Coordinates of N, CA and C in Angstrom, one line a residue:
M221 N -17.9 -69.1 -0.6 CA -18.8 -68.0 0.2 C -17.8 -66.8 0.8
D222 N -16.7 -66.9 1.5 CA -15.9 -66.3 1.9 C -15.5 -65.2 1.1
K223 N -15.0 -65.7 -0.2 CA -14.4 -64.8 -0.9 C -15.2 -64.0 -1.5
T224 N -16.7 -64.3 -1.8 CA -17.4 -63.4 -1.8 C -17.7 -62.4 -1.0
R225 N -17.9 -62.3 0.2 CA -17.8 -61.6 1.1 C -16.8 -60.7 1.1
S226 N -15.7 -61.4 0.9 CA -14.4 -60.5 0.8 C -14.5 -59.8 -0.3
N227 N -14.9 -60.2 -1.5 CA -14.6 -59.2 -2.4 C -15.8 -58.2 -2.2
I228 N -16.8 -58.5 -1.8 CA -17.9 -57.6 -1.6 C -17.3 -56.1 -0.9
A229 N -16.6 -56.9 0.6 CA -16.2 -55.8 1.3 C -15.1 -54.9 0.7
R230 N -14.4 -55.4 -0.1 CA -13.3 -54.8 -0.8 C -13.8 -53.5 -1.7
V231 N -15.0 -54.0 -2.6 CA -15.5 -53.0 -3.4 C -16.1 -52.1 -2.3
S232 N -16.9 -52.4 -1.4 CA -17.6 -51.3 -0.5 C -16.4 -50.4 0.0
L233 N -15.5 -50.7 0.6 CA -14.5 -50.0 1.1 C -14.0 -49.1 -0.1
A234 N -13.6 -49.7 -1.4 CA -13.1 -48.8 -2.5 C -14.1 -47.7 -2.9
L235 N -15.5 -48.2 -2.6 CA -16.4 -47.1 -3.1 C -16.7 -46.1 -2.0
V236 N -16.7 -46.3 -0.7 CA -16.8 -45.5 0.5 C -15.4 -44.5 0.2
T237 N -14.3 -45.1 0.2 CA -13.2 -44.4 0.0 C -13.3 -43.1 -0.9
S238 N -13.9 -43.6 -2.3 CA -13.8 -43.0 -3.4 C -14.8 -41.8 -3.0
A239 N -16.1 -42.0 -2.4 CA -17.2 -40.9 -2.0 C -16.4 -40.1 -0.9
F240 N -15.4 -40.4 -0.1 CA -14.9 -39.7 0.7 C -14.0 -38.7 0.0
C241 N -13.0 -39.3 -0.8 CA -12.2 -38.5 -1.4 C -13.0 -37.2 -2.5
L242 N -14.0 -37.7 -3.2 CA -14.8 -36.7 -3.9 C -15.4 -35.7 -3.0
A243 N -15.7 -36.1 -2.1 CA -16.2 -35.1 -1.0 C -15.1 -34.0 -0.8
A244 N -14.2 -34.7 -0.2 CA -13.0 -33.5 0.2 C -12.8 -32.5 -0.8
Q245 N -12.8 -33.2 -2.2 CA -12.4 -32.3 -3.3 C -13.5 -31.2 -3.6
A246 N -14.4 -31.7 -3.5 CA -15.7 -30.9 -3.7 C -15.6 -29.7 -2.5
G247 N -15.1 -29.8 -1.1 CA -14.9 -28.9 -0.3 C -14.1 -28.0 -0.9
D248 N -12.9 -28.5 -1.3 CA -12.0 -27.4 -1.8 C -12.5 -26.6 -2.7
H249 N -13.2 -26.9 -3.6 CA -13.7 -26.1 -4.6 C -14.8 -25.2 -4.1
V250 N -15.5 -25.4 -3.3 CA -16.5 -24.6 -2.5 C -15.8 -23.1 -2.2
A251 N -14.8 -23.5 -1.4 CA -14.1 -22.5 -0.8 C -13.4 -21.5 -1.9
D252 N -12.8 -22.2 -2.9 CA -12.1 -21.4 -4.1 C -13.1 -20.5 -4.6
D253 N -14.3 -21.3 -4.9 CA -15.2 -20.4 -5.5 C -15.8 -19.4 -4.8
K254 N -16.0 -19.6 -3.5 CA -16.6 -18.6 -2.7 C -15.4 -17.4 -2.6
I255 N -14.1 -17.5 -2.6 CA -12.9 -16.5 -2.7 C -13.1 -16.1 -4.0
A256 N -13.3 -16.7 -4.9 CA -13.2 -16.0 -6.4 C -14.7 -14.9 -6.5
V257 N -15.8 -15.5 -6.0 CA -17.1 -14.5 -5.8 C -16.7 -13.1 -4.8
A258 N -15.7 -13.5 -3.8 CA -15.7 -12.3 -2.7 C -14.5 -11.4 -3.5
K259 N -13.8 -12.1 -4.1 CA -12.8 -11.1 -5.2 C -13.3 -10.0 -6.2
A260 N -14.4 -10.8 -6.6 CA -15.2 -10.1 -7.6 C -16.1 -9.1 -7.1
A261 N -16.6 -9.2 -6.0 CA -17.3 -8.2 -5.3 C -16.6 -7.2 -4.8
I262 N -15.4 -7.4 -4.2 CA -14.5 -6.5 -4.0 C -14.1 -5.4 -5.0
E263 N -13.6 -6.2 -6.3 CA -13.5 -5.2 -7.7 C -14.6 -4.6 -8.1
H264 N -15.8 -5.1 -8.0 CA -17.0 -4.2 -8.5 C -17.4 -3.1 -7.2
A265 N -17.1 -3.2 -6.2 CA -17.2 -2.1 -5.0 C -16.2 -1.0 -5.3
E266 N -15.1 -1.5 -5.6 CA -13.9 -0.6 -5.9 C -14.3 0.4 -7.1
Q267 N -14.8 -0.4 -8.2 CA -15.1 0.3 -9.3 C -16.5 1.5 -9.1
A268 N -17.2 0.8 -8.1 CA -18.5 1.8 -7.7 C -18.3 2.9 -6.9
G269 N -16.8 3.0 -6.3 CA -16.5 4.0 -5.6 C -16.5 3.7 -4.1
G270 N -16.8 2.3 -3.6 CA -16.7 1.8 -2.3 C -15.6 2.3 -1.5
P271 N -14.3 2.5 -1.8 CA -13.3 3.4 -1.1 C -13.4 4.4 -0.6
E272 N -14.3 5.3 -1.3 CA -14.2 6.5 -1.0 C -15.6 6.6 0.0
A273 N -16.7 5.9 -0.5 CA -17.9 5.9 0.3 C -17.9 5.3 1.4
A274 N -17.4 3.9 1.5 CA -17.3 3.0 2.6 C -16.2 2.5 3.0
P275 N -15.1 3.3 3.4 CA -13.8 2.8 3.5 C -13.7 1.8 4.6
V276 N -14.0 1.9 5.5 CA -13.9 0.9 6.8 C -14.7 -0.6 6.3
L277 N -16.0 -0.5 5.5 CA -16.5 -1.7 4.8 C -15.4 -2.4 3.8
M278 N -15.0 -1.4 3.1 CA -14.0 -1.9 2.0 C -12.6 -2.6 2.6
A279 N -12.0 -1.9 3.6 CA -10.9 -2.6 4.8 C -11.4 -4.0 5.1
S280 N -12.5 -3.9 5.7 CA -13.0 -5.2 6.8 C -13.1 -6.2 5.2
A281 N -13.7 -6.1 4.1 CA -13.8 -7.1 3.0 C -12.3 -7.5 2.6
R282 N -11.5 -6.6 2.5 CA -10.1 -7.0 2.1 C -9.4 -7.8 3.2
D283 N -9.5 -7.4 4.4 CA -9.1 -8.2 5.7 C -9.6 -9.5 5.6
K284 N -10.9 -9.9 5.6 CA -11.6 -10.9 5.5 C -11.3 -11.8 4.4
L285 N -11.0 -11.1 3.1 CA -10.7 -12.1 2.1 C -9.3 -12.9 2.2
A286 N -8.2 -11.9 2.8 CA -7.0 -12.2 3.1 C -7.1 -13.5 4.1
V287 N -8.0 -13.3 5.2 CA -7.8 -14.5 6.2 C -8.7 -15.9 5.3
A288 N -9.6 -15.4 4.8 CA -10.1 -16.5 3.8 C -8.9 -17.7 3.0
E289 N -8.3 -16.5 2.1 CA -7.2 -16.9 1.3 C -6.0 -18.1 2.4
K290 N -5.8 -17.4 3.5 CA -4.8 -17.9 4.5 C -5.3 -19.5 4.8
D291 N -6.8 -19.3 5.3 CA -7.4 -20.6 5.8 C -7.6 -21.4 4.5
N292 N -7.5 -21.2 3.1 CA -7.7 -22.0 2.1 C -6.2 -22.6 1.8
A293 N -5.5 -21.9 2.0 CA -3.9 -22.3 1.7 C -3.5 -23.6 2.9
K294 N -4.3 -23.4 4.1 CA -3.9 -24.2 5.1 C -5.0 -25.5 5.0
H295 N -5.9 -25.6 3.7 CA -6.9 -26.5 3.6 C -7.9 -26.4 4.6
E296 N -8.2 -25.7 5.5 CA -9.2 -25.4 6.4 C -10.4 -24.7 5.5
D297 N -11.2 -25.6 4.8 CA -12.5 -25.2 4.1 C -13.4 -24.5 4.6
K298 N -14.3 -25.1 5.7 CA -15.3 -24.4 6.4 C -15.0 -22.6 6.7
P299 N -13.8 -22.8 7.5 CA -13.6 -21.3 7.8 C -13.0 -20.6 6.6
A300 N -12.4 -20.8 5.3 CA -12.0 -20.1 4.5 C -13.7 -19.8 3.8
A301 N -14.3 -20.7 3.6 CA -15.7 -20.3 3.0 C -16.4 -19.2 3.5
A302 N -16.5 -19.3 5.0 CA -17.3 -18.6 5.8 C -16.6 -17.1 5.7
W303 N -15.2 -17.1 5.9 CA -14.5 -15.8 5.9 C -14.8 -15.1 4.3
A304 N -14.9 -16.0 3.3 CA -15.0 -15.4 2.1 C -16.5 -14.8 1.8
D305 N -17.3 -15.6 2.3 CA -18.8 -15.2 2.6 C -18.9 -13.8 3.2
Q306 N -18.2 -13.7 4.4 CA -18.2 -12.1 5.1 C -17.8 -11.5 4.1
A307 N -16.5 -11.6 3.4 CA -15.6 -10.5 2.7 C -16.9 -10.0 1.7
N308 N -17.5 -11.0 1.0 CA -18.5 -10.8 0.0 C -19.5 -9.8 0.4
I309 N -20.1 -10.1 1.8 CA -21.2 -9.3 2.1 C -20.8 -7.9 2.4
D310 N -19.6 -7.5 2.8 CA -19.1 -6.5 3.2 C -18.6 -5.8 1.8
A311 N -18.4 -6.3 0.9 CA -18.0 -5.7 -0.5 C -19.6 -5.3 -1.1
Q312 N -20.3 -6.0 -1.0 CA -21.7 -5.8 -1.3 C -22.7 -4.4 -0.8
V313 N -22.3 -4.5 0.6 CA -22.9 -3.1 1.3 C -21.9 -1.8 0.9
A314 N -20.7 -2.2 0.6 CA -19.9 -1.0 0.3 C -20.4 -0.7 -1.0
E315 N -20.9 -1.5 -1.8 CA -20.9 -1.0 -3.4 C -22.5 -0.2 -3.4
A316 N -23.0 -0.8 -2.3 CA -24.5 -0.5 -2.2 C -24.5 1.2 -1.6
T317 N -23.5 1.3 -0.7 CA -23.2 2.6 0.1 C -22.9 3.4 -1.0
A318 N -22.2 3.1 -1.8 CA -21.5 4.0 -2.7 C -22.4 4.5 -3.7
T319 N -23.2 3.4 -4.1 CA -24.4 3.7 -5.1 C -25.4 4.6 -4.5
Q320 N -25.7 4.5 -3.3 CA -26.6 5.5 -2.6 C -26.0 6.7 -2.6
A321 N -24.7 6.9 -2.3 CA -24.2 8.2 -2.0 C -24.3 9.0 -3.4
R322 N -24.1 8.2 -4.6 CA -24.0 8.8 -5.7 C -25.5 9.4 -6.0
S323 N -26.3 8.6 -5.6 CA -27.6 8.8 -5.9 C -28.4 9.9 -5.2
A324 N -27.8 10.1 -3.8 CA -28.1 11.2 -3.2 C -27.2 12.8 -3.8
K325 N -26.3 12.5 -4.0 CA -25.5 13.4 -4.7 C -26.3 13.9 -6.1
A326 N -26.4 13.2 -6.8 CA -27.4 13.6 -8.0 C -28.7 14.0 -7.9
A327 N -29.4 13.7 -6.7 CA -30.8 14.1 -6.3 C -30.5 15.8 -5.8
V328 N -29.3 16.0 -5.2 CA -29.1 17.3 -4.6 C -29.0 18.3 -5.8
E329 N -28.2 17.7 -6.6 CA -27.7 18.6 -7.8 C -28.7 18.7 -8.7
F330 N -30.0 18.0 -9.0 CA -31.1 17.8 -9.8 C -32.1 19.0 -9.0
D331 N -31.9 19.1 -7.5 CA -32.9 19.9 -7.1 C -32.4 21.3 -7.1
A332 N -31.1 21.3 -7.1 CA -30.4 22.6 -7.0 C -30.8 23.1 -8.7
S333 N -31.1 22.7 -9.9 CA -31.0 22.8 -11.0 C -32.5 23.1 -11.2
L334 N -33.4 22.3 -10.5 CA -34.8 22.5 -10.7 C -35.2 24.1 -10.0
Q335 N -34.5 24.5 -9.0 CA -34.9 25.6 -8.2 C -34.2 26.7 -9.1
T336 N -33.0 26.5 -9.7 CA -32.6 27.8 -10.9 C -33.8 27.9 -11.7
L337 N -34.0 26.8 -12.4 CA -35.0 26.9 -13.5 C -36.6 27.8 -12.9
R338 N -37.0 27.2 -11.8 CA -37.7 27.7 -11.2 C -37.7 29.4 -10.7
Q339 N -36.4 29.8 -10.7 CA -36.0 31.2 -10.3 C -36.0 31.8 -11.7
E340 N -35.7 31.3 -12.8 CA -35.6 31.5 -13.8 C -37.2 32.1 -14.7
A341 N -37.8 30.9 -14.4 CA -39.2 31.2 -14.9 C -40.1 32.2 -14.1
S342 N -39.8 32.4 -13.1 CA -40.6 33.5 -12.2 C -40.1 34.9 -12.4
R343 N -38.8 35.1 -13.1 CA -38.2 36.4 -13.1 C -39.3 37.0 -14.2
P344 N -39.5 38.4 -14.1 CA -40.5 39.0 -15.2 C -39.5 39.0 -16.4
S345 N -40.3 39.2 -17.4 CA -39.7 39.1 -18.9 C -39.3 40.6 -19.4
Q346 N -38.3 40.7 -19.6 CA -38.0 42.2 -20.3 C -38.5 42.3 -21.5
P347 N -39.0 43.3 -21.8 CA -39.6 43.7 -23.3 C -38.2 43.9 -24.5
A348 N -38.6 43.4 -25.3 CA -37.8 43.3 -26.8 C -37.7 44.8 -27.1
Q349 N -36.5 45.1 -27.5 CA -36.3 46.5 -27.8 C -36.2 46.5 -29.3

């Protein structure tokens, strides 16, 4: 009877240890995944014109990504994931700001073209000779 309890205890300990190890590895992957998402968001923001439209936000995103990578290298998973999330948000806001700036510029150009067209249409026509 004591051997059965001893074997059950060993199996239980092995299962708990395995579960703990798997949970620890899953935490590593979460931080790595969030860092990868933040890097992609920063790249998209850069391609969208974020550095010109929102230089402060882009710098903030890059700085927070650097902190996330340092924390991840030290195996500080929760802070790394949190910094990566913040970097991702900053990059997304920078991209949205760049998109809004391009849209506003396009609207101004469209209004100017429309005004020119109206002026041309209201000009009296000259008779053909």
